Tab-separated table of C-alpha atoms in Angstrom:
chain	number	residue	atom	x	y	z
M	1	MET	CA	24.934	33.797	-1.605
M	2	THR	CA	27.092	31.011	-1.198
M	3	GLU	CA	29.738	30.252	-3.918
M	4	PHE	CA	28.999	26.653	-4.945
M	5	ARG	CA	31.119	24.825	-7.500
M	6	SER	CA	28.484	22.245	-8.490
M	7	ASP	CA	25.854	22.784	-10.914
M	8	LEU	CA	23.550	20.971	-8.603
M	9	LEU	CA	23.843	23.196	-5.565
M	10	ARG	CA	23.902	26.274	-7.614
M	11	LEU	CA	20.740	25.404	-9.193
M	12	LEU	CA	19.135	24.779	-5.691
M	13	GLU	CA	20.276	27.590	-4.292
M	14	ALA	CA	19.408	30.093	-6.986
M	15	ARG	CA	15.740	28.797	-7.021
M	16	ASP	CA	15.373	28.964	-3.275
M	17	TYR	CA	15.021	25.021	-2.431
M	18	ILE	CA	18.026	24.882	0.372
M	19	HIS	CA	16.918	24.924	4.098
M	20	GLN	CA	19.851	22.925	5.418
M	21	LEU	CA	22.586	20.807	4.319
M	22	THR	CA	24.413	18.332	6.605
M	23	ASP	CA	28.035	18.829	4.791
M	24	ALA	CA	27.900	21.177	2.132
M	25	GLU	CA	31.452	21.809	1.610
M	26	GLY	CA	31.550	17.734	1.058
M	27	LEU	CA	28.415	17.448	-1.107
M	28	ASP	CA	29.342	20.423	-3.232
M	29	ALA	CA	32.677	18.509	-4.070
M	30	LEU	CA	31.348	15.401	-4.805
M	31	ALA	CA	28.542	16.528	-7.102
M	32	SER	CA	31.407	18.592	-9.034
M	33	GLN	CA	32.973	15.222	-9.593
M	34	GLN	CA	30.650	12.578	-10.232
M	35	VAL	CA	26.916	11.406	-10.530
M	36	VAL	CA	25.384	11.788	-7.122
M	37	PRO	CA	22.190	9.347	-6.776
M	38	GLY	CA	19.828	10.833	-4.604
M	39	TYR	CA	16.478	9.673	-3.183
M	40	ILE	CA	13.094	11.130	-1.481
M	41	GLY	CA	10.669	8.614	-0.116
M	42	PHE	CA	6.767	9.109	-0.574
M	43	ASP	CA	4.436	7.104	1.331
M	44	ALA	CA	1.323	5.765	-0.492
M	45	THR	CA	-1.498	7.036	1.602
M	46	ALA	CA	-3.865	7.747	-1.341
M	47	PRO	CA	-4.217	7.157	-4.948
M	48	SER	CA	-2.711	10.721	-5.752
M	49	LEU	CA	0.215	13.043	-4.080
M	50	HIS	CA	-1.115	16.567	-3.847
M	51	VAL	CA	0.564	19.864	-4.178
M	52	GLY	CA	2.255	19.712	-0.716
M	53	SER	CA	4.677	16.920	-2.104
M	54	LEU	CA	5.585	19.185	-5.117
M	55	VAL	CA	8.329	20.915	-3.932
M	56	GLN	CA	9.805	17.232	-3.329
M	57	ILE	CA	9.056	16.320	-6.779
M	58	MET	CA	10.560	19.434	-8.355
M	59	MET	CA	13.888	18.867	-6.250
M	60	LEU	CA	14.285	15.283	-7.917
M	61	ARG	CA	13.597	17.114	-11.581
M	62	ARG	CA	16.272	19.554	-10.635
M	63	LEU	CA	18.650	16.794	-9.279
M	64	GLN	CA	18.104	15.167	-12.966
M	65	GLN	CA	18.316	18.458	-14.762
M	66	SER	CA	21.778	18.921	-13.195
M	67	GLY	CA	23.323	15.737	-14.336
M	68	HIS	CA	22.499	13.540	-11.148
M	69	LYS	CA	20.292	10.401	-10.735
M	70	PRO	CA	16.756	10.579	-8.993
M	71	ILE	CA	15.597	7.607	-6.922
M	72	VAL	CA	11.908	7.666	-6.166
M	73	ILE	CA	11.293	5.466	-3.025
M	74	MET	CA	7.532	4.384	-2.723
M	75	GLY	CA	7.057	3.440	0.709
M	76	GLY	CA	5.399	-0.010	0.130
M	77	GLY	CA	6.634	-0.980	3.588
M	78	THR	CA	6.702	2.265	5.380
M	79	THR	CA	3.213	2.964	4.593
M	80	LYS	CA	2.262	-0.107	6.396
M	81	ILE	CA	3.492	1.844	9.715
M	82	GLY	CA	2.717	5.531	9.085
M	83	ASP	CA	5.073	8.587	9.520
M	84	PRO	CA	4.276	10.491	12.512
M	85	SER	CA	5.754	13.626	11.343
M	86	GLY	CA	3.595	16.946	11.473
M	87	LYS	CA	0.340	14.292	12.230
M	88	ASP	CA	-1.726	14.891	15.462
M	89	GLU	CA	-3.010	11.252	15.350
M	90	SER	CA	-2.290	7.874	13.710
M	91	ARG	CA	-3.057	7.120	10.368
M	92	LYS	CA	-5.470	4.395	9.276
M	93	LEU	CA	-3.720	1.559	8.240
M	94	LEU	CA	-4.192	0.142	4.503
M	95	THR	CA	-4.165	-2.949	3.246
M	96	ALA	CA	-1.297	-4.425	1.208
M	97	GLY	CA	-3.833	-4.115	-2.221
M	98	ASP	CA	-4.776	-0.529	-1.446
M	99	ILE	CA	-0.929	0.554	-1.070
M	100	ASP	CA	-0.279	-1.319	-4.165
M	101	ALA	CA	-2.796	0.421	-6.210
M	102	ASN	CA	-1.691	3.775	-4.785
M	103	ILE	CA	2.011	3.115	-5.984
M	104	ALA	CA	0.551	2.307	-9.442
M	105	SER	CA	-1.528	5.309	-9.540
M	106	ILE	CA	1.322	7.472	-8.197
M	107	ARG	CA	3.867	6.331	-10.567
M	108	ARG	CA	1.867	8.527	-13.356
M	109	ILE	CA	2.552	11.579	-11.532
M	110	PHE	CA	6.506	10.928	-11.541
M	111	GLU	CA	6.666	10.288	-15.194
M	112	ARG	CA	5.712	13.728	-16.026
M	113	PHE	CA	8.299	15.264	-13.974
M	114	LEU	CA	11.260	12.783	-14.378
M	115	THR	CA	12.933	10.651	-17.452
M	116	PHE	CA	12.703	7.019	-16.472
M	117	GLY	CA	15.088	4.478	-17.496
M	118	ASP	CA	18.567	2.598	-17.850
M	119	GLY	CA	21.054	5.441	-18.325
M	120	PRO	CA	23.350	6.967	-15.443
M	121	THR	CA	21.004	9.765	-14.815
M	122	ASP	CA	17.777	8.262	-15.436
M	123	ALA	CA	15.077	7.867	-12.663
M	124	VAL	CA	14.355	4.800	-11.211
M	125	MET	CA	11.332	4.044	-8.919
M	126	ILE	CA	11.897	1.518	-6.193
M	127	ASP	CA	9.547	0.050	-3.389
M	128	ASN	CA	10.929	-0.129	-0.120
M	129	SER	CA	9.005	-3.331	0.755
M	130	GLU	CA	11.473	-5.226	-1.248
M	131	TRP	CA	13.755	-5.071	1.620
M	132	LEU	CA	11.502	-3.862	4.625
M	133	ASP	CA	8.770	-6.941	4.157
M	134	SER	CA	11.629	-9.528	4.323
M	135	LEU	CA	13.179	-8.123	7.829
M	136	GLU	CA	13.645	-10.694	10.437
M	137	TYR	CA	12.626	-8.623	13.855
M	138	ILE	CA	15.517	-9.895	16.213
M	139	PRO	CA	18.220	-9.650	13.527
M	140	PHE	CA	17.471	-6.110	12.601
M	141	LEU	CA	17.135	-5.143	16.217
M	142	ARG	CA	20.739	-6.579	16.935
M	143	GLU	CA	21.951	-4.705	13.760
M	144	VAL	CA	20.191	-1.477	14.065
M	145	GLY	CA	18.782	-0.894	17.492
M	146	PRO	CA	22.136	-0.308	19.446
M	147	HIS	CA	22.608	2.676	17.186
M	148	PHE	CA	19.275	4.702	18.308
M	149	THR	CA	18.801	5.806	21.990
M	150	ILE	CA	15.324	6.469	23.328
M	151	ASN	CA	16.558	9.466	24.939
M	152	ARG	CA	17.480	10.873	21.293
M	153	MET	CA	14.433	9.542	19.516
M	154	LEU	CA	12.221	11.649	22.535
M	155	THR	CA	13.866	14.983	21.278
M	156	PHE	CA	12.334	14.696	17.720
M	157	ASP	CA	9.659	17.031	16.884
M	158	SER	CA	7.421	14.176	15.447
M	159	VAL	CA	7.518	12.435	18.852
M	160	LYS	CA	7.943	15.402	21.196
M	161	LEU	CA	4.966	17.157	19.740
M	162	ARG	CA	2.800	14.449	20.152
M	163	LEU	CA	3.540	13.612	23.728
M	164	GLU	CA	3.267	17.437	24.908
M	165	ARG	CA	-0.237	17.609	23.246
M	166	GLU	CA	-1.018	14.183	25.218
M	167	GLN	CA	-1.899	12.814	21.874
M	168	PRO	CA	-1.078	8.927	21.522
M	169	LEU	CA	2.056	7.786	19.649
M	170	THR	CA	1.885	4.424	19.228
M	171	PHE	CA	4.975	1.633	19.201
M	172	LEU	CA	4.467	1.202	15.550
M	173	GLU	CA	4.729	4.511	14.596
M	174	PHE	CA	7.774	5.048	16.830
M	175	ASN	CA	9.663	2.807	14.779
M	176	TYR	CA	9.249	4.781	11.705
M	177	MET	CA	12.259	7.130	12.145
M	178	ILE	CA	14.438	3.848	12.589
M	179	LEU	CA	12.956	2.164	9.166
M	180	GLN	CA	13.505	5.680	7.195
M	181	ALA	CA	17.290	5.655	8.527
M	182	TYR	CA	17.677	1.787	7.356
M	183	ASP	CA	16.268	2.666	4.042
M	184	PHE	CA	19.189	5.265	3.571
M	185	LEU	CA	21.560	2.660	4.694
M	186	GLU	CA	20.017	-0.016	2.444
M	187	LEU	CA	19.853	2.393	-0.735
M	188	SER	CA	23.467	2.939	-0.197
M	189	ARG	CA	24.450	-0.387	-0.114
M	190	ARG	CA	21.884	-1.534	-3.146
M	191	GLU	CA	22.063	1.740	-5.453
M	192	ASN	CA	25.168	3.497	-4.176
M	193	CYS	CA	22.666	6.220	-3.042
M	194	LEU	CA	24.881	8.956	-1.370
M	195	LEU	CA	22.030	11.955	-0.675
M	196	GLN	CA	18.651	12.201	0.575
M	197	LEU	CA	16.461	15.135	0.164
M	198	GLY	CA	13.466	15.958	2.101
M	199	GLY	CA	11.502	18.753	3.637
M	200	SER	CA	12.575	20.472	6.827
M	201	ASP	CA	10.384	18.006	8.744
M	202	GLN	CA	12.522	15.226	7.866
M	203	TRP	CA	15.826	16.843	8.939
M	204	GLY	CA	15.957	14.462	12.047
M	205	ASN	CA	15.027	11.309	10.035
M	206	ILE	CA	17.745	12.280	7.606
M	207	VAL	CA	20.456	12.562	9.916
M	208	ASN	CA	19.593	9.456	11.685
M	209	GLY	CA	20.096	7.743	8.328
M	210	ILE	CA	23.443	9.243	7.779
M	211	GLU	CA	24.841	8.583	10.936
M	212	LEU	CA	23.498	4.796	10.881
M	213	ALA	CA	25.260	4.211	7.620
M	214	ARG	CA	28.513	5.975	9.053
M	215	ARG	CA	28.369	3.728	12.204
M	216	ILE	CA	27.382	0.393	10.668
M	217	ASP	CA	29.487	0.723	6.969
M	218	GLY	CA	31.736	3.675	7.434
M	219	THR	CA	29.865	5.381	4.672
M	220	GLN	CA	29.685	8.986	4.044
M	221	LEU	CA	26.315	10.373	3.299
M	222	TYR	CA	24.460	13.630	2.749
M	223	GLY	CA	21.365	15.243	3.227
M	224	VAL	CA	19.516	18.557	1.888
M	225	THR	CA	16.324	19.896	3.012
M	226	THR	CA	13.676	22.466	1.726
M	227	PRO	CA	12.157	25.115	3.811
M	228	LEU	CA	8.354	24.459	4.655
M	229	ILE	CA	6.491	26.100	1.614
M	230	THR	CA	3.676	28.276	3.010
M	231	THR	CA	1.750	31.077	1.184
M	232	ALA	CA	2.410	34.457	1.831
M	233	ASP	CA	-0.792	34.805	4.286
M	234	GLY	CA	1.030	31.740	6.599
M	235	GLY	CA	-1.482	29.106	5.251
M	236	LYS	CA	-0.035	25.448	4.147
M	237	MET	CA	0.923	25.099	0.711
M	238	GLY	CA	-1.717	23.363	-1.268
M	239	LYS	CA	-4.393	23.397	1.173
M	240	THR	CA	-7.856	25.113	-0.028
M	241	ALA	CA	-11.153	25.796	1.453
M	242	SER	CA	-12.330	22.903	-0.800
M	243	GLY	CA	-9.715	20.585	0.244
M	244	ALA	CA	-6.377	19.031	-1.148
M	245	VAL	CA	-5.009	20.339	-4.589
M	246	TRP	CA	-4.284	16.602	-5.943
M	247	LEU	CA	-1.498	16.046	-8.786
M	248	ASN	CA	-3.532	13.135	-10.421
M	249	PRO	CA	-6.144	14.621	-13.221
M	250	ASP	CA	-8.817	11.974	-12.118
M	251	ALA	CA	-8.580	13.547	-8.573
M	252	LEU	CA	-8.530	16.867	-9.662
M	253	SER	CA	-9.282	18.331	-13.201
M	254	PRO	CA	-6.458	20.126	-14.884
M	255	TYR	CA	-8.528	23.099	-15.069
M	256	ASP	CA	-9.070	23.406	-11.381
M	257	TYR	CA	-5.473	22.873	-11.062
M	258	TRP	CA	-4.638	25.607	-13.506
M	259	GLN	CA	-6.904	27.756	-11.443
M	260	PHE	CA	-5.092	26.964	-8.210
M	261	TRP	CA	-2.072	28.525	-9.535
M	262	ARG	CA	-3.910	31.308	-11.198
M	263	ASN	CA	-5.210	32.352	-8.059
M	264	THR	CA	-1.577	32.515	-6.489
M	265	GLN	CA	-1.105	35.812	-4.328
M	266	ASP	CA	0.731	38.405	-5.587
M	267	ALA	CA	3.580	38.324	-2.994
M	268	ASP	CA	4.070	34.732	-4.023
M	269	VAL	CA	4.308	34.718	-7.722
M	270	GLU	CA	8.197	35.072	-8.047
M	271	ARG	CA	8.922	32.172	-5.336
M	272	PHE	CA	6.495	29.823	-7.079
M	273	LEU	CA	7.683	30.522	-10.451
M	274	LYS	CA	11.124	29.362	-9.286
M	275	LEU	CA	10.049	26.371	-7.176
M	276	PHE	CA	7.678	25.005	-9.571
M	277	THR	CA	8.412	25.926	-12.835
M	278	ASP	CA	11.137	25.523	-15.489
M	279	VAL	CA	10.892	29.242	-16.389
M	280	PRO	CA	14.634	30.561	-16.649
M	281	LEU	CA	15.388	32.924	-13.884
M	282	GLU	CA	16.011	35.873	-15.839
M	283	ARG	CA	12.247	35.932	-17.073
M	284	ILE	CA	11.085	35.108	-13.773
M	285	ALA	CA	12.764	38.512	-12.430
M	286	GLU	CA	11.168	40.297	-15.423
M	287	LEU	CA	7.667	39.024	-14.500
M	288	ALA	CA	8.313	39.483	-10.762
M	289	ALA	CA	8.900	43.081	-11.434
M	290	LEU	CA	5.419	43.537	-13.057
M	291	ALA	CA	2.607	45.354	-10.747
M	292	GLY	CA	-0.852	46.060	-10.328
M	293	ALA	CA	-3.093	44.263	-13.227
M	294	GLU	CA	-0.110	43.365	-15.332
M	295	LEU	CA	1.093	41.031	-12.389
M	296	ASN	CA	-2.026	38.791	-13.643
M	297	ASP	CA	0.052	37.888	-16.692
M	298	ALA	CA	2.560	36.637	-14.425
M	299	LYS	CA	0.152	34.347	-12.776
M	300	LYS	CA	-1.104	32.928	-16.021
M	301	ILE	CA	2.384	32.097	-16.875
M	302	LEU	CA	2.958	30.461	-13.704
M	303	ALA	CA	-0.685	28.518	-14.054
M	304	ASP	CA	0.436	27.742	-17.534
M	305	GLU	CA	3.861	26.290	-17.001
M	306	ALA	CA	2.952	24.457	-13.524
M	307	THR	CA	-0.006	22.807	-15.419
M	308	ALA	CA	1.880	21.856	-18.328
M	309	LEU	CA	4.433	19.925	-16.155
M	310	ALA	CA	1.659	17.897	-14.181
M	311	HIS	CA	-0.789	17.538	-16.898
M	312	GLY	CA	0.936	18.150	-20.279
M	313	ALA	CA	0.851	21.182	-22.640
M	314	ASP	CA	-2.280	20.363	-24.181
M	315	ALA	CA	-4.356	20.139	-20.949
M	316	ALA	CA	-2.431	23.851	-19.915
M	317	ARG	CA	-3.719	25.481	-23.121
M	318	ASP	CA	-7.279	23.852	-22.746
M	319	ALA	CA	-7.678	25.249	-19.110
M	320	ALA	CA	-6.026	28.539	-20.145
M	321	ALA	CA	-8.560	28.579	-22.934
M	322	THR	CA	-11.472	27.678	-20.715
M	323	ALA	CA	-10.509	30.301	-17.958
M	324	GLN	CA	-10.553	32.944	-20.834
M	325	LYS	CA	-13.830	32.098	-22.115
M	326	THR	CA	-15.086	31.926	-18.713
M	327	PHE	CA	-13.771	35.123	-16.842
M	328	GLU	CA	-12.847	37.444	-19.691
M	329	GLN	CA	-15.477	36.769	-22.602
M	330	GLY	CA	-18.151	35.523	-20.357
M	331	ALA	CA	-18.741	32.625	-22.310
M	332	VAL	CA	-19.091	28.660	-21.205
M	333	GLY	CA	-15.724	27.101	-21.188
M	334	ASP	CA	-15.433	23.331	-22.451
M	335	ASP	CA	-13.291	22.268	-19.138
M	336	LEU	CA	-15.772	23.389	-16.436
M	337	PRO	CA	-17.669	20.457	-14.564
M	338	THR	CA	-20.975	19.645	-16.249
M	339	LEU	CA	-23.975	18.046	-14.915
M	340	ALA	CA	-26.810	16.810	-17.417
M	341	VAL	CA	-30.329	17.623	-15.844
M	342	GLY	CA	-33.131	15.402	-17.117
M	343	SER	CA	-36.233	17.332	-15.967
M	344	GLY	CA	-35.254	20.557	-17.364
M	345	THR	CA	-35.298	22.140	-13.841
M	346	ILE	CA	-32.855	21.563	-10.683
M	347	GLY	CA	-32.809	23.236	-7.573
M	348	LEU	CA	-29.821	25.856	-7.137
M	349	LEU	CA	-28.546	24.322	-3.918
M	350	ASP	CA	-28.797	20.667	-5.497
M	351	ALA	CA	-27.067	22.118	-8.463
M	352	MET	CA	-24.078	23.640	-6.823
M	353	VAL	CA	-23.542	20.236	-4.773
M	354	GLU	CA	-23.690	18.030	-7.559
M	355	LEU	CA	-21.468	20.107	-9.711
M	356	GLY	CA	-18.642	19.915	-6.751
M	357	LEU	CA	-18.743	23.735	-6.335
M	358	VAL	CA	-19.421	23.280	-2.674
M	359	ALA	CA	-19.164	20.328	-0.126
M	360	SER	CA	-22.759	20.461	1.120
M	361	LYS	CA	-26.203	22.338	0.954
M	362	GLY	CA	-25.398	24.047	4.068
M	363	GLU	CA	-22.174	25.722	2.592
M	364	ALA	CA	-24.428	26.190	-0.435
M	365	LYS	CA	-27.141	28.296	1.527
M	366	ARG	CA	-24.383	30.335	3.046
M	367	LEU	CA	-23.074	31.448	-0.065
M	368	VAL	CA	-26.782	32.307	-1.471
M	369	LYS	CA	-27.196	34.453	1.696
M	370	GLY	CA	-23.725	36.022	1.572
M	371	GLY	CA	-24.697	36.847	-2.284
M	372	GLY	CA	-21.797	34.490	-3.954
M	373	ALA	CA	-24.261	32.389	-6.129
M	374	ARG	CA	-24.773	33.245	-9.747
M	375	VAL	CA	-26.815	31.788	-12.766
M	376	ASP	CA	-25.325	32.881	-15.847
M	377	GLY	CA	-23.784	35.975	-14.140
M	378	GLU	CA	-26.926	36.998	-12.379
M	379	GLN	CA	-26.925	37.034	-8.460
M	380	ILE	CA	-29.531	34.920	-6.640
M	381	GLY	CA	-30.526	35.448	-3.353
M	382	ASP	CA	-32.998	32.691	-2.747
M	383	ALA	CA	-31.755	29.470	-1.632
M	384	GLY	CA	-35.005	27.638	-2.815
M	385	ALA	CA	-34.399	28.908	-6.440
M	386	LEU	CA	-34.847	26.673	-9.363
M	387	VAL	CA	-32.691	26.663	-12.421
M	388	SER	CA	-34.298	26.126	-15.691
M	389	VAL	CA	-32.261	24.324	-18.209
M	390	GLY	CA	-33.150	24.453	-21.973
M	391	ASP	CA	-31.280	24.044	-25.273
M	392	ALA	CA	-28.494	26.500	-24.221
M	393	PRO	CA	-26.203	25.356	-21.222
M	394	VAL	CA	-26.337	27.585	-18.062
M	395	ARG	CA	-23.360	28.579	-15.907
M	396	ILE	CA	-23.451	28.306	-12.235
M	397	SER	CA	-21.024	30.272	-10.170
M	398	ALA	CA	-20.189	29.855	-6.515
M	399	GLY	CA	-18.246	32.792	-5.629
M	400	LYS	CA	-15.710	34.306	-8.212
M	401	LYS	CA	-13.328	31.506	-8.818
M	402	LYS	CA	-15.913	28.147	-9.068
M	403	HIS	CA	-18.254	27.464	-11.809
M	404	GLY	CA	-20.124	24.774	-13.563
M	405	VAL	CA	-22.476	23.886	-16.332
M	406	LEU	CA	-25.883	22.682	-16.511
M	407	THR	CA	-27.004	21.195	-19.689
M	408	ARG	CA	-30.293	19.555	-20.879
M	409	ALA	CA	-30.188	15.624	-20.541
């Protein structure tokens, strides 16, 4: 382990965030001497971010925890183009109104993780449309264009992979890396921002920004990237069979969010506790030493802590209580999805679809055929079964992890 002097790099290294550093010695010295403003950019392509963005949000949290200033850049400008990194096809272009609404919705997420204000280490949120929307094309090309060669841009993975697969890469998207580099230059001028953080797929974009600022302004900037976060079986973090794990509660309930973390694979518990919670490292080491059924206690702590950060302590407690009632006591938890049935009966397949336990009747049929459908704990093997709903609520289960409640309207 590297012997860093700054609290920032010691914290990032101890909790396994560091993949690459552009100038470890220089950044370490700077962070030991002054407050370092650092930023990460987030495009507003949806009303919520998902767990795939959480490691970056936590990086900004660690930046603030170690006495530095987080800058959240919302891509009001760059979202109009679309980042080709890791994408097989062009993104759908959103209207300005859609982008503004998404930014307003996403801001609520960051307010859970960061302290915003006017102090030297308080977080700020800035929309890069403030400078990108007002750029004049010819002056921009004259100032920035000479510092980028097509030869080098073609070597970046975001471009190279699309071309190798013979998938179209529009000229619009090709400009994205130039605009992201320009963001870093502009932030260094406006906010004295000296550091850009990001995932490993952003390494080329970060280096571009550092090089652009050095060439045009003679400014020394720095970059840190995190490793690609995958699950122990090699799966992509935040992707489940039912879709993305969203961070906004109106996109995914706190209960389902809690369940996502509770279902973490054994091999991932220690790493995820480091990355996604504030649990002290000493306590994490103790939890990681648990084995067998006892490891479930560590998973519950992971779920509690991660949910409390994203949704608040009350939501985490409610989710844990619902899970305990549902799985340990056999009762019906208050936070499960609920469907009111007016006629007194409903088809089992319809119930599973309308509760959101499955995506389609076809999926529900396959689940029934495979023995994964239960009504109040009793396995149902008939896809045409009707469920009667009286005065007492009825629990519908799709597999071991998805449950909903039917009530009489």
